[in-house]
Short mmCIF file of C-alpha atoms in Angstrom, two decimals:
data_model
loop_
_atom_site.label_atom_id
_atom_site.label_comp_id
_atom_site.label_asym_id
_atom_site.label_seq_id
_atom_site.Cartn_x
_atom_site.Cartn_y
_atom_site.Cartn_z
CA UNK A 1 80.14 55.89 98.51
CA UNK A 2 78.08 52.72 97.97
CA UNK A 3 79.61 49.60 99.51
CA UNK A 4 78.43 46.07 98.78
CA UNK A 5 79.10 43.45 101.48
CA UNK A 6 78.51 40.00 100.05
CA UNK A 7 79.72 37.55 102.70
CA UNK A 8 78.93 39.22 105.99
CA UNK A 9 80.46 41.94 108.12
CA UNK A 10 80.30 42.78 111.78
CA UNK A 11 77.32 45.01 112.52
CA UNK A 12 79.51 47.45 114.40
CA UNK A 13 81.75 47.88 111.38
CA UNK A 14 78.80 48.55 109.10
CA UNK A 15 77.47 51.09 111.57
CA UNK A 16 80.82 52.85 111.62
CA UNK A 17 80.93 53.01 107.85
CA UNK A 18 77.41 54.45 107.76
CA UNK A 19 78.38 57.02 110.36
CA UNK A 20 80.99 58.25 107.90
CA UNK A 21 78.34 58.75 105.25
CA UNK A 22 78.68 55.52 103.28
CA UNK A 23 75.73 53.50 102.05
CA UNK A 24 76.32 49.86 103.00
CA UNK A 25 74.30 47.07 101.39
CA UNK A 26 74.66 43.54 102.76
CA UNK A 27 73.58 41.12 100.05
CA UNK A 28 74.93 37.87 98.62
CA UNK A 29 74.56 37.46 94.85
CA UNK A 30 74.70 34.22 92.93
CA UNK A 31 77.45 34.09 90.28
CA UNK A 32 75.07 34.80 87.40
CA UNK A 33 73.82 37.96 89.14
CA UNK A 34 77.02 39.27 90.67
CA UNK A 35 78.53 41.10 87.69
CA UNK A 36 75.49 43.24 86.99
CA UNK A 37 75.06 43.96 90.70
CA UNK A 38 78.65 45.23 90.99
CA UNK A 39 77.94 48.02 88.50
CA UNK A 40 75.97 49.94 91.11
CA UNK A 41 78.64 49.95 93.85
CA UNK A 42 81.89 51.83 94.38
CA UNK A 43 83.37 49.14 96.64
CA UNK A 44 82.71 45.42 97.01
CA UNK A 45 83.74 43.64 100.21
CA UNK A 46 83.98 39.86 99.84
CA UNK A 47 85.28 36.91 101.79
CA UNK A 48 85.90 33.39 100.48
CA UNK A 49 82.37 32.51 99.39
CA UNK A 50 82.07 35.15 96.68
CA UNK A 51 84.23 34.60 93.60
CA UNK A 52 84.90 37.65 91.42
CA UNK A 53 85.99 36.36 88.03
CA UNK A 54 86.63 37.87 84.61
CA UNK A 55 83.02 37.57 83.55
CA UNK A 56 81.89 39.53 86.59
CA UNK A 57 84.48 42.23 85.99
CA UNK A 58 83.41 42.45 82.33
CA UNK A 59 79.79 42.83 83.39
CA UNK A 60 80.78 45.56 85.85
CA UNK A 61 82.60 47.65 83.23
CA UNK A 62 81.16 51.09 82.78
CA UNK A 63 79.70 51.06 86.27
CA UNK A 64 80.82 52.59 89.55
CA UNK A 65 83.11 49.83 90.82
CA UNK A 66 86.55 51.12 91.84
CA UNK A 67 87.70 48.80 94.60
CA UNK A 68 87.32 45.17 95.69
CA UNK A 69 88.33 44.33 99.26
CA UNK A 70 88.99 40.76 100.31
CA UNK A 71 88.26 40.39 104.01
CA UNK A 72 91.09 37.97 104.67
CA UNK A 73 94.49 37.05 103.32
CA UNK A 74 94.15 35.01 100.12
CA UNK A 75 92.86 36.68 96.97
CA UNK A 76 92.66 33.59 94.76
CA UNK A 77 88.88 34.00 94.64
CA UNK A 78 89.41 37.26 92.71
CA UNK A 79 90.97 37.68 89.26
CA UNK A 80 93.27 40.36 90.61
CA UNK A 81 95.36 41.15 87.52
CA UNK A 82 92.30 41.35 85.29
CA UNK A 83 90.51 43.62 87.73
CA UNK A 84 93.49 45.98 87.98
CA UNK A 85 93.89 45.99 84.21
CA UNK A 86 90.33 47.27 84.03
CA UNK A 87 90.84 50.05 86.56
CA UNK A 88 89.47 48.19 89.59
CA UNK A 89 91.86 48.05 92.53
CA UNK A 90 92.02 45.00 94.79
CA UNK A 91 93.03 45.00 98.45
CA UNK A 92 93.13 42.36 101.14
CA UNK A 93 93.48 42.50 104.92
CA UNK A 94 96.66 40.48 105.42
CA UNK A 95 96.89 40.88 109.17
CA UNK A 96 93.22 40.44 109.83
CA UNK A 97 93.19 36.71 110.54
CA UNK A 98 96.85 35.80 111.04
CA UNK A 99 96.58 34.99 114.74
CA UNK A 100 93.26 33.17 114.34
CA UNK A 101 94.57 30.90 111.59
CA UNK A 102 97.81 30.24 113.45
CA UNK A 103 95.90 29.28 116.59
CA UNK A 104 93.68 26.93 114.62
CA UNK A 105 96.77 25.27 113.12
CA UNK A 106 98.15 24.86 116.64
CA UNK A 107 94.82 23.41 117.75
CA UNK A 108 94.99 20.83 114.98
CA UNK A 109 98.53 19.97 116.04
CA UNK A 110 97.32 19.20 119.56
CA UNK A 111 94.32 17.29 118.21
CA UNK A 112 96.55 15.12 116.01
CA UNK A 113 99.06 14.51 118.78
CA UNK A 114 96.46 13.47 121.38
CA UNK A 115 93.62 11.93 119.29
CA UNK A 116 91.24 14.68 120.40
CA UNK A 117 88.95 14.49 117.40
CA UNK A 118 88.39 10.74 117.23
CA UNK A 119 88.43 10.28 121.02
CA UNK A 120 85.65 12.82 121.43
CA UNK A 121 83.72 11.25 118.56
CA UNK A 122 83.83 7.76 120.07
CA UNK A 123 82.71 9.08 123.47
CA UNK A 124 79.64 10.58 121.84
CA UNK A 125 78.93 7.08 120.55
CA UNK A 126 78.97 5.82 124.13
CA UNK A 127 82.43 4.23 123.97
CA UNK A 128 85.30 4.52 126.44
CA UNK A 129 88.46 4.02 124.36
CA UNK A 130 91.06 5.01 126.95
CA UNK A 131 93.61 2.38 125.92
CA UNK A 132 93.25 3.09 122.20
CA UNK A 133 93.73 6.83 122.52
CA UNK A 134 95.94 7.07 125.59
CA UNK A 135 99.19 6.83 123.63
CA UNK A 136 99.54 10.32 122.28
CA UNK A 137 102.74 12.25 121.77
CA UNK A 138 104.03 15.50 123.23
CA UNK A 139 104.75 18.54 121.10
CA UNK A 140 107.57 19.71 123.34
CA UNK A 141 110.91 18.74 121.84
CA UNK A 142 109.45 17.96 118.42
CA UNK A 143 110.43 19.82 115.26
CA UNK A 144 107.84 21.91 113.43
CA UNK A 145 108.48 22.73 109.80
CA UNK A 146 106.54 25.72 108.49
CA UNK A 147 106.03 25.90 104.73
CA UNK A 148 105.31 29.53 103.93
CA UNK A 149 106.74 31.86 106.54
CA UNK A 150 104.51 34.90 106.24
CA UNK A 151 102.46 36.45 109.04
CA UNK A 152 100.51 33.28 109.86
CA UNK A 153 103.59 31.08 109.78
CA UNK A 154 105.44 33.54 111.99
CA UNK A 155 102.63 33.59 114.56
CA UNK A 156 102.56 29.80 114.61
CA UNK A 157 106.34 29.64 114.96
CA UNK A 158 106.30 31.91 117.99
CA UNK A 159 103.60 29.83 119.70
CA UNK A 160 105.36 26.56 118.88
CA UNK A 161 108.64 27.81 120.34
CA UNK A 162 106.79 28.91 123.47
CA UNK A 163 105.76 25.31 124.19
CA UNK A 164 109.25 23.98 123.57
CA UNK A 165 109.17 22.95 119.93
CA UNK A 166 112.07 23.40 117.55
CA UNK A 167 110.94 25.42 114.53
CA UNK A 168 112.34 25.65 111.01
CA UNK A 169 110.84 27.38 108.01
CA UNK A 170 110.84 27.32 104.23
CA UNK A 171 109.81 30.25 102.06
CA UNK A 172 110.79 31.28 98.56
CA UNK A 173 110.98 34.88 99.82
CA UNK A 174 113.34 34.92 102.77
CA UNK A 175 113.56 37.90 105.13
CA UNK A 176 116.71 37.43 107.23
CA UNK A 177 115.72 40.00 109.85
CA UNK A 178 112.52 38.06 110.63
CA UNK A 179 114.47 34.83 110.96
CA UNK A 180 116.95 36.51 113.31
CA UNK A 181 114.33 38.24 115.44
CA UNK A 182 112.27 35.08 115.90
CA UNK A 183 115.28 32.75 116.06
CA UNK A 184 113.67 30.51 113.45
CA UNK A 185 116.08 29.47 110.69
CA UNK A 186 115.21 29.15 107.03
CA UNK A 187 116.03 25.80 105.45
CA UNK A 188 115.55 24.27 102.01
CA UNK A 189 112.37 22.32 101.41
CA UNK A 190 114.04 18.89 101.34
CA UNK A 191 115.75 19.57 104.66
CA UNK A 192 112.47 20.68 106.20
CA UNK A 193 110.73 17.53 104.96
CA UNK A 194 113.45 15.28 106.35
CA UNK A 195 113.74 16.91 109.79
CA UNK A 196 110.16 17.82 110.72
CA UNK A 197 107.87 15.84 113.02
CA UNK A 198 105.05 18.26 112.22
CA UNK A 199 104.66 20.14 108.94
CA UNK A 200 102.23 23.06 108.69
CA UNK A 201 101.44 24.66 105.35
CA UNK A 202 100.83 28.42 105.20
CA UNK A 203 101.60 29.24 101.58
CA UNK A 204 99.28 30.76 98.98
CA UNK A 205 97.94 28.53 96.24
CA UNK A 206 100.63 27.77 93.70
CA UNK A 207 100.60 26.92 90.02
CA UNK A 208 101.96 23.58 88.88
CA UNK A 209 100.38 21.23 91.37
CA UNK A 210 100.27 20.63 95.10
CA UNK A 211 103.09 21.68 97.39
CA UNK A 212 102.60 18.50 99.40
CA UNK A 213 102.41 15.60 96.97
CA UNK A 214 103.33 11.91 96.99
CA UNK A 215 106.96 12.64 96.10
CA UNK A 216 107.41 15.06 98.97
CA UNK A 217 105.53 12.89 101.45
CA UNK A 218 108.00 10.11 100.64
CA UNK A 219 110.83 12.41 101.81
CA UNK A 220 109.20 13.03 105.18
CA UNK A 221 109.83 11.24 108.45
CA UNK A 222 107.72 8.19 109.17
CA UNK A 223 104.87 9.21 111.47
CA UNK A 224 104.87 12.85 110.41
CA UNK A 225 101.84 15.04 111.12
CA UNK A 226 100.65 17.33 108.30
CA UNK A 227 98.58 20.46 108.95
CA UNK A 228 96.96 22.51 106.20
CA UNK A 229 95.07 25.72 106.92
CA UNK A 230 96.19 27.52 103.75
CA UNK A 231 94.57 26.36 100.50
CA UNK A 232 93.12 22.97 99.71
CA UNK A 233 95.04 22.74 96.46
CA UNK A 234 98.34 22.87 98.36
CA UNK A 235 97.98 19.25 99.52
CA UNK A 236 97.33 16.31 97.19
CA UNK A 237 94.38 14.71 98.96
CA UNK A 238 94.78 11.30 97.31
CA UNK A 239 98.45 11.16 98.22
CA UNK A 240 97.68 12.24 101.79
CA UNK A 241 94.97 9.61 102.19
CA UNK A 242 97.28 6.89 100.88
CA UNK A 243 99.99 7.99 103.33
CA UNK A 244 97.51 7.95 106.23
CA UNK A 245 96.42 4.44 105.29
CA UNK A 246 100.00 3.20 105.10
CA UNK A 247 101.03 4.86 108.35
CA UNK A 248 103.67 7.03 106.69
CA UNK A 249 101.67 10.01 107.93
CA UNK A 250 100.53 9.65 111.52
CA UNK A 251 97.73 12.19 111.31
CA UNK A 252 96.54 15.27 109.46
CA UNK A 253 94.80 18.45 110.53
CA UNK A 254 92.78 20.05 107.73
CA UNK A 255 90.77 23.24 107.52
CA UNK A 256 90.82 23.56 103.72
CA UNK A 257 89.98 21.15 100.92
CA UNK A 258 90.30 20.73 97.16
CA UNK A 259 86.53 21.16 96.89
CA UNK A 260 84.50 23.21 99.33
CA UNK A 261 82.19 22.10 100.79
CA UNK A 262 84.46 19.06 101.11
CA UNK A 263 83.55 16.04 98.96
CA UNK A 264 86.40 13.63 99.80
CA UNK A 265 84.56 11.75 102.54
CA UNK A 266 87.22 9.05 102.78
CA UNK A 267 89.71 11.74 103.81
CA UNK A 268 87.70 13.91 106.17
CA UNK A 269 86.11 10.90 107.90
CA UNK A 270 89.45 9.14 108.42
CA UNK A 271 89.98 8.47 112.15
CA UNK A 272 93.41 10.13 112.07
CA UNK A 273 92.20 13.35 110.47
CA UNK A 274 91.27 16.35 112.57
CA UNK A 275 89.03 18.40 110.30
CA UNK A 276 87.24 21.74 110.37
CA UNK A 277 85.09 23.39 107.65
CA UNK A 278 87.39 26.28 106.61
CA UNK A 279 86.98 28.26 109.81
CA UNK A 280 90.55 29.48 110.17
CA UNK A 281 89.70 33.17 109.94
CA UNK A 282 86.26 32.87 111.52
CA UNK A 283 87.05 33.47 115.19
CA UNK A 284 84.32 35.70 116.60
CA UNK A 285 86.35 38.89 116.95
CA UNK A 286 87.98 38.41 113.56
CA UNK A 287 84.78 38.35 111.50
CA UNK A 288 85.01 41.28 109.14
CA UNK A 289 84.81 44.50 111.05
CA UNK A 290 86.37 44.05 114.47
CA UNK A 291 90.01 43.86 115.49
CA UNK A 292 91.76 42.61 112.37
CA UNK A 293 89.46 44.17 109.86
CA UNK A 294 89.74 47.63 111.34
CA UNK A 295 92.13 47.92 108.41
CA UNK A 296 89.32 46.88 106.06
CA UNK A 297 87.42 49.93 107.27
CA UNK A 298 90.71 51.79 106.91
CA UNK A 299 90.98 50.91 103.21
CA UNK A 300 87.49 52.21 102.46
CA UNK A 301 87.91 55.23 104.70
CA UNK A 302 91.28 56.13 103.18
CA UNK A 303 89.87 55.77 99.69
CA UNK A 304 87.11 58.22 100.48
CA UNK A 305 88.99 60.81 102.53
CA UNK A 306 92.20 60.85 100.55
CA UNK A 307 90.96 60.36 97.02
CA UNK A 308 87.48 61.81 97.06
CA UNK A 309 87.97 64.64 99.54
CA UNK A 310 91.65 65.56 99.23
CA UNK A 311 92.70 63.83 96.03
CA UNK A 312 92.58 66.90 93.85
CA UNK A 313 94.72 68.80 96.37
CA UNK A 314 97.49 66.31 96.98
CA UNK A 315 100.36 66.19 94.52
CA UNK A 316 102.01 62.82 94.30
CA UNK A 317 103.24 60.14 91.93
CA UNK A 318 101.79 56.89 90.75
CA UNK A 319 102.59 54.14 93.25
CA UNK A 320 104.81 52.40 90.71
CA UNK A 321 106.95 55.44 89.83
CA UNK A 322 109.92 56.83 91.65
CA UNK A 323 109.21 60.05 93.54
CA UNK A 324 110.85 63.23 92.33
CA UNK A 325 111.87 65.91 94.83
CA UNK A 326 110.18 64.32 97.81
CA UNK A 327 107.42 62.90 95.71
CA UNK A 328 105.71 65.90 94.18
CA UNK A 329 105.65 65.35 90.43
CA UNK A 330 102.10 65.62 89.20
CA UNK A 331 98.56 66.22 90.36
CA UNK A 332 96.37 63.24 91.10
CA UNK A 333 92.68 63.74 90.65
CA UNK A 334 90.12 61.18 91.75
CA UNK A 335 92.01 58.18 90.36
CA UNK A 336 93.44 55.30 92.36
CA UNK A 337 97.06 56.37 92.76
CA UNK A 338 96.63 57.72 96.27
CA UNK A 339 94.48 54.80 97.35
CA UNK A 340 96.88 52.28 95.88
CA UNK A 341 99.87 53.75 97.66
CA UNK A 342 98.08 54.18 100.97
CA UNK A 343 96.78 50.63 100.70
CA UNK A 344 100.33 49.39 101.00
CA UNK A 345 100.66 50.90 104.45
CA UNK A 346 97.07 50.60 105.68
CA UNK A 347 97.74 47.17 107.10
CA UNK A 348 99.93 48.82 109.76
CA UNK A 349 97.12 51.01 111.01
CA UNK A 350 95.48 48.71 113.52
CA UNK A 351 93.12 49.81 116.24
CA UNK A 352 94.36 53.37 115.80
CA UNK A 353 97.69 52.56 117.36
CA UNK A 354 100.51 55.02 117.14
CA UNK A 355 102.01 55.14 113.67
CA UNK A 356 105.76 54.62 114.05
CA UNK A 357 107.70 57.66 112.98
CA UNK A 358 110.01 55.56 110.82
CA UNK A 359 107.04 54.11 108.93
CA UNK A 360 105.50 57.52 108.33
CA UNK A 361 108.75 59.02 107.11
CA UNK A 362 109.55 56.08 104.86
CA UNK A 363 106.08 56.12 103.36
CA UNK A 364 106.22 59.85 102.71
CA UNK A 365 109.66 59.67 101.12
CA UNK A 366 108.67 56.73 98.91
CA UNK A 367 105.27 57.95 97.84
CA UNK A 368 105.19 61.67 98.60
CA UNK A 369 101.99 61.31 100.58
CA UNK A 370 101.47 62.62 104.12
CA UNK A 371 100.11 59.88 106.34
CA UNK A 372 96.88 61.21 107.78
CA UNK A 373 94.15 58.63 107.15
CA UNK A 374 92.71 59.03 110.67
CA UNK A 375 93.47 62.70 111.20
CA UNK A 376 92.67 64.39 107.94
CA UNK A 377 91.56 67.60 109.64
CA UNK A 378 91.06 69.06 113.08
CA UNK A 379 87.32 68.49 113.11
CA UNK A 380 87.23 65.02 111.60
CA UNK A 381 85.32 62.65 113.93
CA UNK A 382 87.75 59.89 113.03
CA UNK A 383 90.65 61.68 114.69
CA UNK A 384 91.88 59.53 117.59
CA UNK A 385 91.83 60.91 121.09
CA UNK A 386 95.51 60.14 121.65
CA UNK A 387 98.07 62.00 119.56
CA UNK A 388 99.58 60.01 116.68
CA UNK A 389 102.90 60.60 115.09
CA UNK A 390 102.38 61.77 111.57
CA UNK A 391 104.59 61.86 108.54
CA UNK A 392 105.73 65.38 107.71
CA UNK A 393 103.02 67.23 105.83
CA UNK A 394 104.39 69.50 103.10
CA UNK A 395 103.52 73.15 103.27
CA UNK A 396 101.59 73.20 100.00
CA UNK A 397 99.38 70.34 101.22
CA UNK A 398 99.00 71.69 104.75
CA UNK A 399 97.96 75.10 103.42
CA UNK A 400 95.22 73.61 101.23
CA UNK A 401 93.76 71.19 103.76
CA UNK A 402 90.15 71.89 104.66
CA UNK A 403 87.60 70.18 106.87
CA UNK A 404 86.54 66.86 105.37
CA UNK A 405 82.94 65.87 104.84
CA UNK A 406 83.12 63.01 107.39
#
């Protein structure tokens, strides 16, 4: 399998992929060259710099491209629906950077509370502004409102509670069990705006304008701190700047911007803005290929072992159909059905940890696929040293399994 890596990958990860027989090419292509280049690869691995749009997908038609992997959470740099409509699957690595982004958001919260950014800047100018910046605030006892309570928001909520903050959350998709386990209640957006001393945005980009606009800022507490490590379009930069100037917003911590590289100098150079150049997922061990992106390797590896090596032998259903008689309804050849279904669970396979029995059983019952991405056969070099729980493997699949080519 030929794999194109456009925006960098850990050298160890690339070595591991090559050990499994893949050809890995690390090369960034300008937008006018990308589409034609994609024709010669089975998989493209991108981060935020590379944008895969309709024109690139059109140019790649008729080529080898089967899968685009976004090393990170957001996939707004890929025209996902158009790619899937043209037979190209799209995956992301949703757990890859959750902790890193949450920690950066927490860092910005501390920076805004204690003037860390501007105080350090003035010291480098030879100034000693102890009186000006010695009146910070504590986070303990303050209320943090999290807008978008997915993995990143949940990580941030746990850390905030650990230092004594009260935490509330808003999300259009509410999962009661998560709220109960973390002891973080869901509230409506207006309630969150009115009660929060700090507001941190962790939602995907939305249609219809910014989540944090002038109208919503007006509903916030005076002296609120706004953190955005999600998408630049989620915060109206002009409205935020006006609120900073008026004092309505005490400070802002920003890692993302409407334009990147950032062009709104008045905003990012404001003394009450703690800013970073979109580095939320760029902690050293989270760069594609180490801890979090083990699952990126997992996606590619699963695609090869399950579809290319065993695909013709496994009987299953399309991921969108209901299984019949424990999932065995028709033969899948070398299409994407197996990869698509396994992609849904691949995010749980991290650092070759034990696969929970409940997860394996649920996945098998829903999709009719035995869960063996890291133990496809007894001689496979990817088999972990410690025994893993596996979903039950049906007799007709077990009987036909042979040594893989890894």
